[in-house]
Amino acid sequence: MKRIEDYALIGDTSSGALVSTTGSIDWLCLPRFDSPASFAAILDSEKGGHWSIQPAEPARASRRYVGDTLILETHFETRTGSVVLVDALPIELGFEAPEPGAIAEEHVVVRQVRGERGRVDVRMEYKPRFDYGSITPWFRTDDDVVKAVGGPHALDLVGSVDLELTQDSVTSTFSVEEGQTESFLAAYHPSHRPAHSWKPGDCDDLLVNTARFWEQWAGRCSYDGRWRQEVMRSLLTLKALTFAPSGGVVAAATTSLPEKIGGPRNWDYRYCWLRDATFTLDVLLEKGYTEEAAGWRDWLLRAAAGDPEDLQIMYGLVGERRLHELELGWLSGYEGSRPVRIGNAAFKQLQLDVYGEVMDALYSARRAGLEASADAWRLQQTLVDFVCEKWREPDEGIWEVRSRRRHFVHSKVMAWVAVDRAVKTVEEFGRDGDVMTWRATRDAIRSEVMERGVARGRFKRAYDDDNLDASLLMLPLVGFIDAREDVMRSTIEAIEEHLVIDGLVHRYLTEAVDDGLEPGEGTFLMCSFWLVDCLVLLGRQDDALSLFERLLALGNDVGLLGEQYDPHEKRMLGNFPQAFSHVALIASAVALETSGAGRSVTRGQRAEGTLSTEPD
């Protein structure tokens, strides 16, 4: 049985694949993150399709990324010798591309087997199944190319060894000796269009160009602190989850990996949530990646164009608005977790906190020195006016509940953030706006939250719900309240007492809260990192460091994090890898390192001129 943490991500900033510890690509969508999967064995080992390359006899496996890249090496040790399997989604053009969105246009997968010691027999099995396993392709040979065609999809496979066609797959058994390399390349193209002509010999140049791209990108990072390795891997993961042609950032590379094994909390995360993207923007700015920050801002302006009342919490990769949710009944789901979903019905929800996230991100970008945009300020004015009109309404909140709307305290506070950042933009940068109305609204929101959002000396989940919610940990992080004030300190301590299991934080107790679904899920890694940040603000540095190191230890062997973690079964849950978790890791690393220097860890407070586009 393959666990979620058994997978590693390879990506080319337009799509991503998951490779298992046994050398099997069990998830791959081409040409985009949200395209129908060509390999989906992670959701159904029988019907989903896979591409495996591994020794023919039992082997011990270990793996690593090559330096600061997304090139994966899996080392296999057998009785007769050892080989390394190299996997990559190549970036053909890299920084030589005419524009950022063209860095990877051909949509290919490169796999090489390199002999290290002795002689190893290797088995390759290639079983694409298009449209999430619903289409078994027609295989045929054309010269040295094996073509798999099904409906609108086609994959061309070339290899440096003999390839054998069966009725529904391609196989090959070959031997590799020390110093020998065998190469495979699969190229996606629409079935009605001719494909680029690839040869196995192209693999070496593609890998060299890909390594150069990632290393140059990593070299721009301004962070050189105690946790550089973990922060750099998180930054590389966020870059890999960025859809370069548009600048949008997907929440994760997968769909329907469950938040509870066997349960229905299985969602499609291959879209661009404004909330996730704004968190990502904040850490990219902090670490010197202005190009990505500018790309996201431009994506936002395009996606959000129109009536602010029509602003969605999430969009497609290039701003698509209709993300209708469907269930794929023919797939058994990860370990039987059904339904398998594509699309996400949450795009229709009202989530007031998103307005605060967007306003905070754009304010931070301005303070960090990102080139000002008149269009961005016009959008901000429109958004804040909308918040002033709508902030008293209930919403579905940050956790996208599928029950009724409520007056969530976190949502109200983020509405306060939206108005606060607008006021500060006027005060600090001389922008025009109805600042008198905005100040009055900001004061009104704060007064109502302190009056209706507090019970028993602590904040509560919603005005009509005294339960705890980990989103309350954000209140001091966005500057709404000092963490040391009694009501906030009591809230943090109550969350530690009631929502923490084995040092990790639940979003809320699903058994006590009606969120429209059956109870049960893992602890939420992002919330656990938020607790780290709050402990720093309380001056509990040792506790914060202990929890942070506990969270780092949850990463898999190549440093990737999922959305949730089950402390009882000791395994990851949810879609993988999760942008939220890696963003929060970076933010907590910064909080721990800067708190000793007397700097605030609250968002929106970055000092002007701190942005660097080169390493320190």
Coordinates of C-alpha atoms in Angstrom, one line a residue:
M1 CA 0.0 0.0 0.0
K2 CA 1.4 3.4 -1.0
R3 CA 0.9 6.2 1.4
I4 CA 0.6 9.8 0.4
E5 CA 4.0 10.5 1.8
D6 CA 5.5 7.8 -0.5
Y7 CA 5.2 10.2 -3.4
A8 CA 7.5 13.0 -4.7
L9 CA 6.5 15.8 -7.0
I10 CA 8.2 16.5 -10.3
G11 CA 6.9 19.6 -12.2
D12 CA 7.6 22.1 -15.0
T13 CA 5.4 25.0 -13.8
S14 CA 2.5 24.0 -16.0
S15 CA 1.7 20.5 -14.7
G16 CA 2.9 18.0 -12.1
A17 CA 3.5 14.3 -11.6
L18 CA 3.7 12.2 -8.5
V19 CA 6.4 9.5 -8.5
S20 CA 6.3 6.7 -5.8
T21 CA 9.2 5.2 -3.9
T22 CA 8.9 2.2 -6.2
G23 CA 9.5 4.3 -9.3
S24 CA 5.9 4.5 -10.5
I25 CA 4.3 7.6 -11.9
D26 CA 0.8 7.2 -10.5
W27 CA -0.5 10.8 -11.1
L28 CA 0.1 13.0 -14.2
C29 CA -2.1 15.6 -15.8
L30 CA -1.0 17.0 -19.2
P31 CA -0.7 19.6 -20.5
R32 CA -2.0 21.5 -17.3
F33 CA -2.5 20.8 -13.7
D34 CA -6.2 20.6 -14.2
S35 CA -6.2 18.6 -17.4
P36 CA -7.7 15.1 -17.3
A37 CA -5.2 12.7 -15.8
S38 CA -3.2 10.4 -18.1
F39 CA -2.0 8.4 -15.1
A40 CA -4.2 8.1 -12.1
A41 CA -3.3 4.9 -10.3
I42 CA -3.1 6.9 -7.0
L43 CA -6.9 7.0 -7.2
D44 CA -7.5 3.5 -8.6
S45 CA -4.6 1.1 -9.0
E46 CA -6.5 -1.1 -11.5
K47 CA -8.2 1.5 -13.8
G48 CA -6.2 4.7 -13.3
G49 CA -3.0 3.9 -15.3
H50 CA 0.7 4.2 -14.3
W51 CA 4.2 4.2 -15.7
S52 CA 6.6 2.1 -13.6
I53 CA 10.3 1.6 -13.9
Q54 CA 12.0 -0.5 -11.2
P55 CA 14.4 -3.5 -10.7
A56 CA 12.9 -6.8 -11.7
E57 CA 14.0 -8.3 -8.3
P58 CA 13.5 -7.0 -4.8
A59 CA 15.3 -3.8 -4.1
R60 CA 16.0 -1.2 -1.4
A61 CA 15.0 2.3 -2.5
S62 CA 16.1 5.7 -1.4
R63 CA 15.7 9.0 -3.1
R64 CA 16.5 12.7 -3.2
Y65 CA 16.1 15.8 -5.4
V66 CA 19.2 16.8 -7.3
G67 CA 20.3 19.9 -5.5
D68 CA 17.8 22.8 -5.6
T69 CA 15.8 21.3 -8.5
L70 CA 12.7 19.3 -9.2
I71 CA 14.7 16.5 -10.8
L72 CA 14.2 13.4 -8.7
E73 CA 16.7 10.5 -8.3
T74 CA 15.6 7.2 -6.9
H75 CA 18.4 4.8 -5.9
F76 CA 17.7 1.1 -6.1
E77 CA 20.0 -1.4 -4.4
T78 CA 19.6 -5.1 -5.4
R79 CA 21.4 -8.3 -4.8
T80 CA 23.4 -7.9 -8.1
G81 CA 24.0 -4.1 -8.2
S82 CA 22.5 -0.7 -8.0
V83 CA 20.9 1.8 -10.4
V84 CA 19.5 5.3 -10.1
L85 CA 16.2 6.3 -11.8
V86 CA 16.1 9.9 -12.8
D87 CA 12.7 11.6 -13.3
A88 CA 11.8 15.1 -14.5
L89 CA 9.2 17.1 -16.3
P90 CA 11.7 19.1 -18.4
I91 CA 11.8 22.8 -18.7
E92 CA 13.1 23.0 -22.3
L93 CA 13.6 26.8 -22.7
G94 CA 14.0 28.0 -19.1
F95 CA 15.2 31.6 -18.7
E96 CA 15.9 31.7 -22.4
A97 CA 12.2 31.7 -23.1
P98 CA 10.8 34.7 -24.9
E99 CA 8.4 35.3 -22.0
P100 CA 7.9 33.5 -18.6
G101 CA 4.9 31.5 -19.7
A102 CA 6.9 29.7 -22.4
I103 CA 9.5 28.1 -20.2
A104 CA 8.0 24.6 -20.8
E105 CA 5.9 24.2 -23.9
E106 CA 6.4 20.7 -25.1
H107 CA 4.8 18.8 -22.1
V108 CA 7.2 15.8 -21.9
V109 CA 8.3 13.4 -19.3
V110 CA 11.9 12.3 -19.1
R111 CA 13.0 9.1 -17.3
Q112 CA 16.5 7.6 -17.3
V113 CA 18.0 4.5 -15.7
R114 CA 21.7 4.9 -14.9
G115 CA 23.9 2.0 -13.8
E116 CA 26.0 2.6 -10.7
R117 CA 27.3 -0.8 -9.7
G118 CA 27.1 -4.3 -11.0
R119 CA 24.3 -5.4 -13.3
V120 CA 20.6 -4.9 -12.6
D121 CA 17.6 -6.3 -14.6
V122 CA 15.0 -3.6 -14.9
R123 CA 11.3 -3.8 -15.7
M124 CA 9.3 -1.0 -17.4
E125 CA 5.5 -1.0 -17.7
Y126 CA 3.7 1.9 -19.4
K127 CA -0.1 2.0 -19.1
P128 CA -1.6 5.4 -19.8
R129 CA -5.3 5.7 -19.2
F130 CA -6.7 9.0 -20.5
D131 CA -9.5 11.0 -19.0
Y132 CA -8.9 9.8 -15.4
G133 CA -8.8 6.1 -16.4
S134 CA -12.0 6.1 -18.5
I135 CA -10.2 5.7 -21.9
T136 CA -7.9 2.8 -22.7
P137 CA -5.8 4.2 -25.6
W138 CA -5.1 2.6 -28.9
F139 CA -1.4 1.7 -29.1
R140 CA 0.5 1.5 -32.4
T141 CA 4.1 1.9 -33.6
D142 CA 5.4 4.4 -36.1
D143 CA 9.1 3.9 -36.8
D144 CA 10.6 3.9 -33.3
V145 CA 7.7 5.7 -31.6
V146 CA 4.9 4.0 -29.7
K147 CA 1.8 6.1 -30.1
A148 CA -1.0 5.9 -27.5
V149 CA -4.2 7.7 -28.8
G150 CA -7.6 8.0 -27.1
G151 CA -10.1 10.7 -28.0
P152 CA -8.5 14.1 -27.9
H153 CA -5.4 12.8 -26.1
A154 CA -2.1 11.3 -27.4
L155 CA 1.2 10.3 -25.8
D156 CA 4.2 9.4 -27.8
L157 CA 6.8 7.1 -26.1
V158 CA 10.4 6.6 -27.3
G159 CA 13.1 4.6 -25.6
S160 CA 16.7 3.5 -26.0
V161 CA 15.7 -0.1 -25.4
D162 CA 13.3 -2.4 -27.2
L163 CA 9.6 -1.7 -26.4
E164 CA 7.0 -4.5 -26.5
L165 CA 3.4 -3.7 -27.2
T166 CA 0.6 -5.7 -25.5
Q167 CA -3.1 -5.2 -25.9
D168 CA -3.3 -2.4 -23.3
S169 CA 0.3 -1.4 -22.4
V170 CA 3.9 -1.2 -23.3
T171 CA 6.6 -3.2 -21.5
S172 CA 10.3 -3.7 -21.6
T173 CA 12.8 -5.7 -19.7
F174 CA 16.4 -4.8 -20.0
S175 CA 19.7 -4.9 -18.1
V176 CA 21.8 -1.9 -17.0
E177 CA 25.5 -2.1 -16.1
E178 CA 27.8 0.3 -14.3
G179 CA 28.2 3.4 -16.4
Q180 CA 25.3 2.5 -18.8
T181 CA 22.3 4.8 -19.2
E182 CA 18.9 3.9 -20.8
S183 CA 16.5 6.7 -21.6
F184 CA 12.7 7.1 -22.1
L185 CA 10.7 10.1 -23.1
A186 CA 6.9 10.4 -23.3
A187 CA 5.4 13.5 -25.0
Y188 CA 1.8 14.7 -24.8
H189 CA 0.0 16.3 -27.7
P190 CA -3.6 16.7 -28.9
S191 CA -4.4 13.7 -30.9
H192 CA -5.5 15.7 -33.9
R193 CA -2.2 17.5 -34.2
P194 CA 1.3 16.2 -35.1
A195 CA 3.8 15.8 -32.4
H196 CA 7.3 17.1 -32.1
S197 CA 9.8 14.5 -33.1
W198 CA 11.8 13.4 -30.0
K199 CA 14.6 10.9 -29.6
P200 CA 16.0 9.2 -26.5
G201 CA 19.2 11.1 -27.0
D202 CA 17.3 14.4 -26.3
C203 CA 17.0 13.4 -22.6
D204 CA 20.5 14.5 -21.6
D205 CA 20.1 18.1 -22.9
L206 CA 16.6 18.4 -21.5
L207 CA 17.9 17.4 -18.0
V208 CA 20.8 19.8 -18.2
N209 CA 18.5 22.7 -19.2
T210 CA 16.0 21.8 -16.5
A211 CA 18.7 21.6 -13.8
R212 CA 20.1 25.0 -14.9
F213 CA 16.6 26.6 -14.7
W214 CA 15.9 25.4 -11.2
E215 CA 19.4 26.2 -9.8
Q216 CA 19.2 29.7 -11.3
W217 CA 15.8 30.3 -9.8
A218 CA 16.9 29.0 -6.4
G219 CA 20.0 31.2 -6.6
R220 CA 17.8 34.3 -6.4
C221 CA 16.5 33.5 -2.9
S222 CA 17.4 36.0 -0.3
Y223 CA 17.1 33.6 2.6
D224 CA 20.2 32.0 4.1
G225 CA 19.1 31.2 7.6
R226 CA 19.1 28.2 9.9
W227 CA 16.4 26.3 7.9
R228 CA 17.6 27.1 4.4
Q229 CA 17.2 23.5 3.1
E230 CA 13.6 23.3 4.3
V231 CA 12.7 26.8 3.2
M232 CA 14.3 26.3 -0.2
R233 CA 12.5 23.1 -0.8
S234 CA 9.2 24.8 0.1
L235 CA 9.9 27.7 -2.2
L236 CA 10.7 25.3 -5.1
T237 CA 7.5 23.4 -4.4
L238 CA 5.5 26.7 -4.6
K239 CA 7.3 27.6 -7.8
A240 CA 6.4 24.1 -9.2
L241 CA 2.7 24.7 -8.2
T242 CA 2.7 28.0 -10.1
F243 CA 1.1 27.9 -13.6
A244 CA 3.8 29.9 -15.5
P245 CA 1.7 30.9 -18.5
S246 CA -0.7 32.9 -16.3
G247 CA 1.0 33.4 -12.9
G248 CA -1.8 31.6 -11.0
V249 CA -0.8 29.3 -8.1
V250 CA -2.7 26.0 -7.6
A251 CA -3.4 24.8 -4.1
A252 CA -2.1 21.3 -4.7
A253 CA -1.2 19.1 -7.7
T254 CA -3.9 16.5 -7.0
T255 CA -7.6 15.9 -6.5
S256 CA -9.5 13.7 -4.1
L257 CA -6.8 12.6 -1.8
P258 CA -8.9 12.2 1.4
E259 CA -8.8 14.2 4.6
K260 CA -10.1 11.0 6.3
I261 CA -9.3 7.5 4.8
G262 CA -12.6 6.1 3.5
G263 CA -14.5 9.4 4.1
P264 CA -16.1 11.9 1.7
R265 CA -13.9 14.9 2.4
N266 CA -12.2 14.5 -1.0
W267 CA -11.8 17.7 -3.0
D268 CA -10.1 18.9 -6.2
Y269 CA -7.3 21.3 -5.3
R270 CA -5.9 21.9 -8.8
Y271 CA -7.2 25.5 -8.9
C272 CA -6.2 28.9 -7.8
W273 CA -7.6 30.0 -4.5
L274 CA -7.2 33.7 -3.9
R275 CA -6.4 32.9 -0.2
D276 CA -3.7 30.4 -1.0
A277 CA -2.2 32.6 -3.7
T278 CA -2.0 35.6 -1.4
F279 CA -0.3 33.6 1.3
T280 CA 2.1 32.4 -1.4
L281 CA 2.7 36.0 -2.7
D282 CA 3.6 37.1 0.8
V283 CA 6.4 34.6 1.2
L284 CA 7.7 35.1 -2.3
L285 CA 8.0 38.8 -1.7
E286 CA 9.8 38.1 1.6
K287 CA 12.3 35.9 -0.2
G288 CA 13.0 38.1 -3.2
Y289 CA 10.9 36.7 -6.0
T290 CA 9.4 39.9 -7.5
E291 CA 8.7 38.4 -10.9
E292 CA 6.4 35.7 -9.5
A293 CA 4.7 38.3 -7.2
A294 CA 4.1 40.6 -10.2
G295 CA 2.8 37.7 -12.2
W296 CA 0.3 36.7 -9.5
R297 CA -0.9 40.3 -9.2
D298 CA -1.5 40.5 -12.9
W299 CA -3.3 37.2 -12.8
L300 CA -5.5 38.6 -10.0
L301 CA -6.4 41.7 -12.0
R302 CA -7.5 39.6 -14.9
A303 CA -9.4 37.0 -12.9
A304 CA -11.2 39.6 -10.7
A305 CA -12.1 41.9 -13.5
G306 CA -15.8 43.0 -13.4
D307 CA -18.3 43.5 -10.6
P308 CA -16.8 43.0 -7.1
E309 CA -19.9 41.2 -6.1
D310 CA -18.9 38.5 -8.7
L311 CA -15.5 38.0 -7.1
Q312 CA -14.9 34.3 -6.6
I313 CA -12.8 32.7 -3.9
M314 CA -11.1 30.5 -6.6
Y315 CA -10.6 30.4 -10.3
G316 CA -9.1 28.2 -13.0
L317 CA -5.5 28.5 -13.9
V318 CA -6.0 31.3 -16.3
G319 CA -9.1 32.8 -14.6
E320 CA -11.8 30.4 -15.6
R321 CA -14.9 30.9 -13.4
R322 CA -17.0 27.8 -13.9
L323 CA -15.5 25.0 -11.9
H324 CA -18.5 22.8 -11.6
E325 CA -18.0 19.7 -9.4
L326 CA -18.4 16.3 -10.8
E327 CA -18.0 12.8 -9.4
L328 CA -16.0 10.1 -11.3
G329 CA -17.9 7.0 -10.3
W330 CA -15.7 4.5 -12.2
L331 CA -12.7 5.2 -9.9
S332 CA -12.5 3.4 -6.5
G333 CA -10.7 6.3 -4.8
Y334 CA -7.5 6.5 -2.8
E335 CA -7.8 3.4 -0.4
G336 CA -11.5 3.3 -1.2
S337 CA -12.1 7.0 -0.3
R338 CA -15.1 8.0 -2.4
P339 CA -16.3 10.0 -4.2
V340 CA -13.5 11.0 -6.5
R341 CA -14.3 14.6 -7.5
I342 CA -13.1 17.0 -10.2
G343 CA -14.1 20.6 -10.1
N344 CA -15.0 22.3 -6.8
A345 CA -18.4 23.6 -5.9
A346 CA -16.9 26.0 -3.4
F347 CA -16.3 28.5 -6.2
K348 CA -19.9 29.6 -5.6
Q349 CA -19.4 30.4 -1.9
L350 CA -19.1 33.8 -0.2
Q351 CA -16.0 33.9 1.9
L352 CA -15.4 37.4 3.3
D353 CA -11.9 36.6 4.5
V354 CA -10.7 36.4 0.8
Y355 CA -11.1 40.2 0.5
G356 CA -8.9 40.7 3.5
E357 CA -6.3 38.3 2.1
V358 CA -6.2 40.1 -1.3
M359 CA -6.0 43.6 0.3
D360 CA -3.3 42.5 2.7
A361 CA -1.2 40.9 -0.1
L362 CA -1.4 43.9 -2.4
Y363 CA -0.6 46.2 0.5
S364 CA 2.4 44.1 1.5
A365 CA 3.6 44.1 -2.2
R366 CA 3.4 47.9 -2.2
R367 CA 5.4 48.2 1.0
A368 CA 8.0 45.6 -0.3
G369 CA 8.7 47.8 -3.4
L370 CA 6.7 46.0 -6.1
E371 CA 6.1 48.5 -8.9
A372 CA 2.9 50.3 -8.3
S373 CA -0.1 49.6 -10.5
A374 CA -3.0 52.1 -10.9
D375 CA -5.2 49.2 -12.0
A376 CA -4.4 47.3 -8.8
W377 CA -5.4 50.3 -6.6
R378 CA -8.7 50.7 -8.6
L379 CA -9.4 47.1 -7.9
Q380 CA -8.6 47.5 -4.2
Q381 CA -10.9 50.5 -3.9
T382 CA -13.7 48.5 -5.4
L383 CA -13.1 45.6 -3.2
V384 CA -13.0 47.6 0.0
D385 CA -16.2 49.5 -0.9
F386 CA -17.8 46.1 -1.4
V387 CA -16.6 44.9 2.1
C388 CA -17.9 48.1 3.7
E389 CA -21.3 47.1 2.2
K390 CA -21.3 43.4 2.9
W391 CA -19.2 42.8 6.1
R392 CA -22.3 42.3 8.3
E393 CA -23.5 39.3 6.2
P394 CA -22.8 35.7 7.2
D395 CA -20.5 33.6 4.9
E396 CA -19.1 30.0 4.5
G397 CA -15.8 31.0 6.0
I398 CA -12.2 30.0 5.5
W399 CA -13.0 26.3 5.8
E400 CA -15.6 26.4 3.1
V401 CA -18.3 24.7 5.2
R402 CA -21.1 23.0 3.3
S403 CA -23.7 23.7 5.9
R404 CA -25.3 27.1 6.5
R405 CA -23.6 30.4 6.4
R406 CA -22.5 31.9 9.8
H407 CA -21.0 35.0 11.2
F408 CA -17.5 33.5 11.6
V409 CA -15.1 35.6 13.7
H410 CA -12.2 35.0 11.4
S411 CA -14.2 36.2 8.4
K412 CA -15.1 39.4 10.3
V413 CA -11.5 40.0 11.3
M414 CA -10.4 39.6 7.7
A415 CA -13.0 42.1 6.6
W416 CA -11.4 44.4 9.1
V417 CA -8.0 43.6 7.5
A418 CA -9.4 44.6 4.1
V419 CA -10.5 48.0 5.3
D420 CA -7.4 48.5 7.5
R421 CA -5.1 47.9 4.6
A422 CA -7.0 50.4 2.4
V423 CA -6.7 53.0 5.2
K424 CA -3.0 52.4 5.5
T425 CA -2.5 52.6 1.8
V426 CA -4.0 56.1 1.8
E427 CA -2.1 57.2 4.9
E428 CA 1.3 55.8 3.8
F429 CA 1.3 56.2 0.1
G430 CA -1.0 59.1 -0.6
R431 CA -3.6 57.2 -2.6
D432 CA -7.1 58.7 -2.9
G433 CA -10.1 57.0 -1.4
D434 CA -13.1 57.4 0.9
V435 CA -10.8 57.1 3.9
M436 CA -13.4 58.6 6.4
T437 CA -15.9 55.9 5.6
W438 CA -13.2 53.2 5.7
R439 CA -12.0 54.3 9.1
A440 CA -15.5 54.3 10.5
T441 CA -16.2 50.8 9.1
R442 CA -12.9 49.5 10.5
D443 CA -13.9 50.8 13.9
A444 CA -17.4 49.3 13.6
I445 CA -16.1 45.8 12.7
R446 CA -13.6 45.8 15.6
S447 CA -16.3 46.9 18.0
E448 CA -18.7 44.2 16.9
V449 CA -16.1 41.4 16.9
M450 CA -15.1 42.3 20.5
E451 CA -18.7 42.5 21.6
R452 CA -20.2 39.4 19.8
G453 CA -17.2 37.3 19.0
V454 CA -16.0 36.7 22.6
A455 CA -17.3 34.3 25.3
R456 CA -15.8 33.1 28.5
G457 CA -12.9 35.4 28.1
R458 CA -11.8 34.1 24.7
F459 CA -12.7 34.4 21.1
K460 CA -15.2 31.9 19.7
R461 CA -15.7 30.3 16.3
A462 CA -18.7 32.3 15.3
Y463 CA -21.1 34.8 16.9
D464 CA -23.6 31.9 17.5
D465 CA -21.0 29.2 18.1
D466 CA -18.9 29.0 21.2
N467 CA -16.6 26.3 19.8
L468 CA -13.0 26.9 19.1
D469 CA -11.5 27.3 15.7
A470 CA -7.8 27.3 14.7
S471 CA -8.5 30.2 12.3
L472 CA -8.6 32.4 15.4
L473 CA -4.8 32.0 15.6
M474 CA -4.7 34.4 12.6
L475 CA -6.0 37.3 14.6
P476 CA -2.7 38.5 16.1
L477 CA -0.8 37.5 12.9
V478 CA -2.8 40.0 10.8
G479 CA -2.5 42.7 13.5
F480 CA -6.1 42.7 14.7
I481 CA -5.0 42.2 18.3
D482 CA -1.8 41.8 20.3
A483 CA -1.2 38.1 21.2
R484 CA -0.4 39.1 24.7
E485 CA -3.8 40.7 25.4
D486 CA -5.8 38.5 27.8
V487 CA -8.5 37.5 25.4
M488 CA -6.1 36.4 22.8
R489 CA -3.7 34.7 25.2
S490 CA -6.7 32.8 26.6
T491 CA -7.8 31.8 23.0
I492 CA -4.3 30.5 22.2
E493 CA -4.2 28.5 25.4
A494 CA -7.7 27.1 24.9
I495 CA -6.7 26.0 21.4
E496 CA -3.6 24.3 22.8
E497 CA -5.8 22.5 25.4
H498 CA -8.7 21.4 23.2
L499 CA -7.6 21.4 19.5
V500 CA -4.1 20.0 19.8
I501 CA -3.4 16.3 19.6
D502 CA 0.2 15.1 19.8
G503 CA 1.4 18.6 19.4
L504 CA -0.6 19.2 16.2
V505 CA -3.7 21.4 15.7
H506 CA -7.1 20.5 14.4
R507 CA -9.0 23.2 12.5
Y508 CA -12.0 22.5 14.8
L509 CA -13.6 19.5 16.3
T510 CA -15.7 18.0 13.5
E511 CA -17.7 16.0 16.0
A512 CA -18.9 19.2 17.7
V513 CA -19.4 21.4 14.6
D514 CA -21.9 21.1 11.8
D515 CA -19.9 21.7 8.6
G516 CA -22.2 19.7 6.3
L517 CA -20.1 16.5 6.3
E518 CA -19.7 13.5 8.4
P519 CA -17.1 14.0 11.2
G520 CA -13.5 13.0 11.1
E521 CA -10.3 14.4 9.6
G522 CA -6.6 14.8 10.5
T523 CA -4.8 17.7 12.1
F524 CA -4.2 20.6 9.8
L525 CA -0.5 21.4 9.2
M526 CA -1.0 25.1 8.3
C527 CA -2.8 25.7 11.6
S528 CA 0.0 24.0 13.5
F529 CA 2.4 26.4 11.9
W530 CA 0.1 29.3 12.9
L531 CA 0.4 28.1 16.5
V532 CA 4.2 28.3 16.1
D533 CA 3.8 32.0 15.1
C534 CA 1.5 32.8 18.0
L535 CA 3.9 31.2 20.5
V536 CA 6.6 33.4 19.1
L537 CA 4.4 36.5 19.6
L538 CA 3.8 35.3 23.2
G539 CA 7.5 35.1 23.8
R540 CA 7.4 31.3 24.2
Q541 CA 10.4 30.8 21.9
D542 CA 11.3 27.4 23.2
D543 CA 7.8 26.0 22.8
A544 CA 7.6 27.5 19.3
L545 CA 10.9 26.0 18.3
S546 CA 9.9 22.6 19.6
L547 CA 6.6 22.6 17.7
F548 CA 8.3 23.8 14.5
E549 CA 10.9 21.1 14.6
R550 CA 8.1 18.5 15.2
L551 CA 6.4 19.8 12.1
L552 CA 9.6 19.7 10.0
A553 CA 10.0 16.0 11.0
L554 CA 6.6 15.3 9.4
G555 CA 7.9 16.1 6.0
N556 CA 8.5 13.0 3.8
D557 CA 12.0 11.9 2.8
V558 CA 12.3 14.6 0.1
G559 CA 10.8 17.4 2.3
L560 CA 7.2 17.5 1.1
L561 CA 4.1 18.2 3.2
G562 CA 0.5 17.3 2.7
E563 CA -2.5 19.2 3.9
Q564 CA -3.2 17.2 7.1
Y565 CA -1.6 14.6 9.3
D566 CA -3.1 11.7 11.3
P567 CA -1.2 11.6 14.6
H568 CA -2.8 8.2 15.4
E569 CA -1.9 6.4 12.1
K570 CA 1.3 8.5 11.6
R571 CA 0.5 9.4 8.0
M572 CA -0.3 12.3 5.8
L573 CA -3.8 13.1 4.6
G574 CA -5.3 15.4 1.9
N575 CA -4.0 16.6 -1.4
F576 CA -0.3 16.6 -2.0
P577 CA 1.9 18.5 -1.9
Q578 CA 0.0 21.3 -0.3
A579 CA 0.9 24.9 -1.0
F580 CA -0.7 26.1 2.2
S581 CA 1.6 23.9 4.3
H582 CA 4.8 25.0 2.6
V583 CA 3.8 28.7 2.8
A584 CA 3.2 28.3 6.5
L585 CA 6.5 26.5 7.0
I586 CA 8.4 29.4 5.4
A587 CA 6.5 32.0 7.4
S588 CA 7.2 30.2 10.7
A589 CA 10.9 29.9 9.9
V590 CA 11.1 33.6 9.3
A591 CA 9.1 34.3 12.5
L592 CA 11.5 32.2 14.6
E593 CA 14.6 33.8 13.2
T594 CA 13.4 37.4 13.2
S595 CA 11.7 37.5 16.6
G596 CA 15.1 37.6 18.4
A597 CA 16.0 40.7 16.4
G598 CA 12.9 42.5 17.7
R599 CA 11.0 42.3 14.4
S600 CA 7.3 41.7 14.2
V601 CA 6.0 38.5 12.6
T602 CA 2.5 40.0 11.9
R603 CA 1.5 40.3 8.3
G604 CA 1.3 43.6 6.5
Q605 CA 4.0 45.1 8.6
R606 CA 7.1 44.5 6.4
A607 CA 9.4 47.5 6.5
E608 CA 9.8 49.4 3.3
G609 CA 12.8 48.6 1.2
T610 CA 13.4 45.1 2.6
L611 CA 12.9 43.3 -0.7
S612 CA 15.9 41.8 -2.3
T613 CA 16.1 40.1 -5.7
E614 CA 19.6 38.7 -5.0
P615 CA 21.0 36.5 -2.3
D616 CA 22.2 38.3 0.8

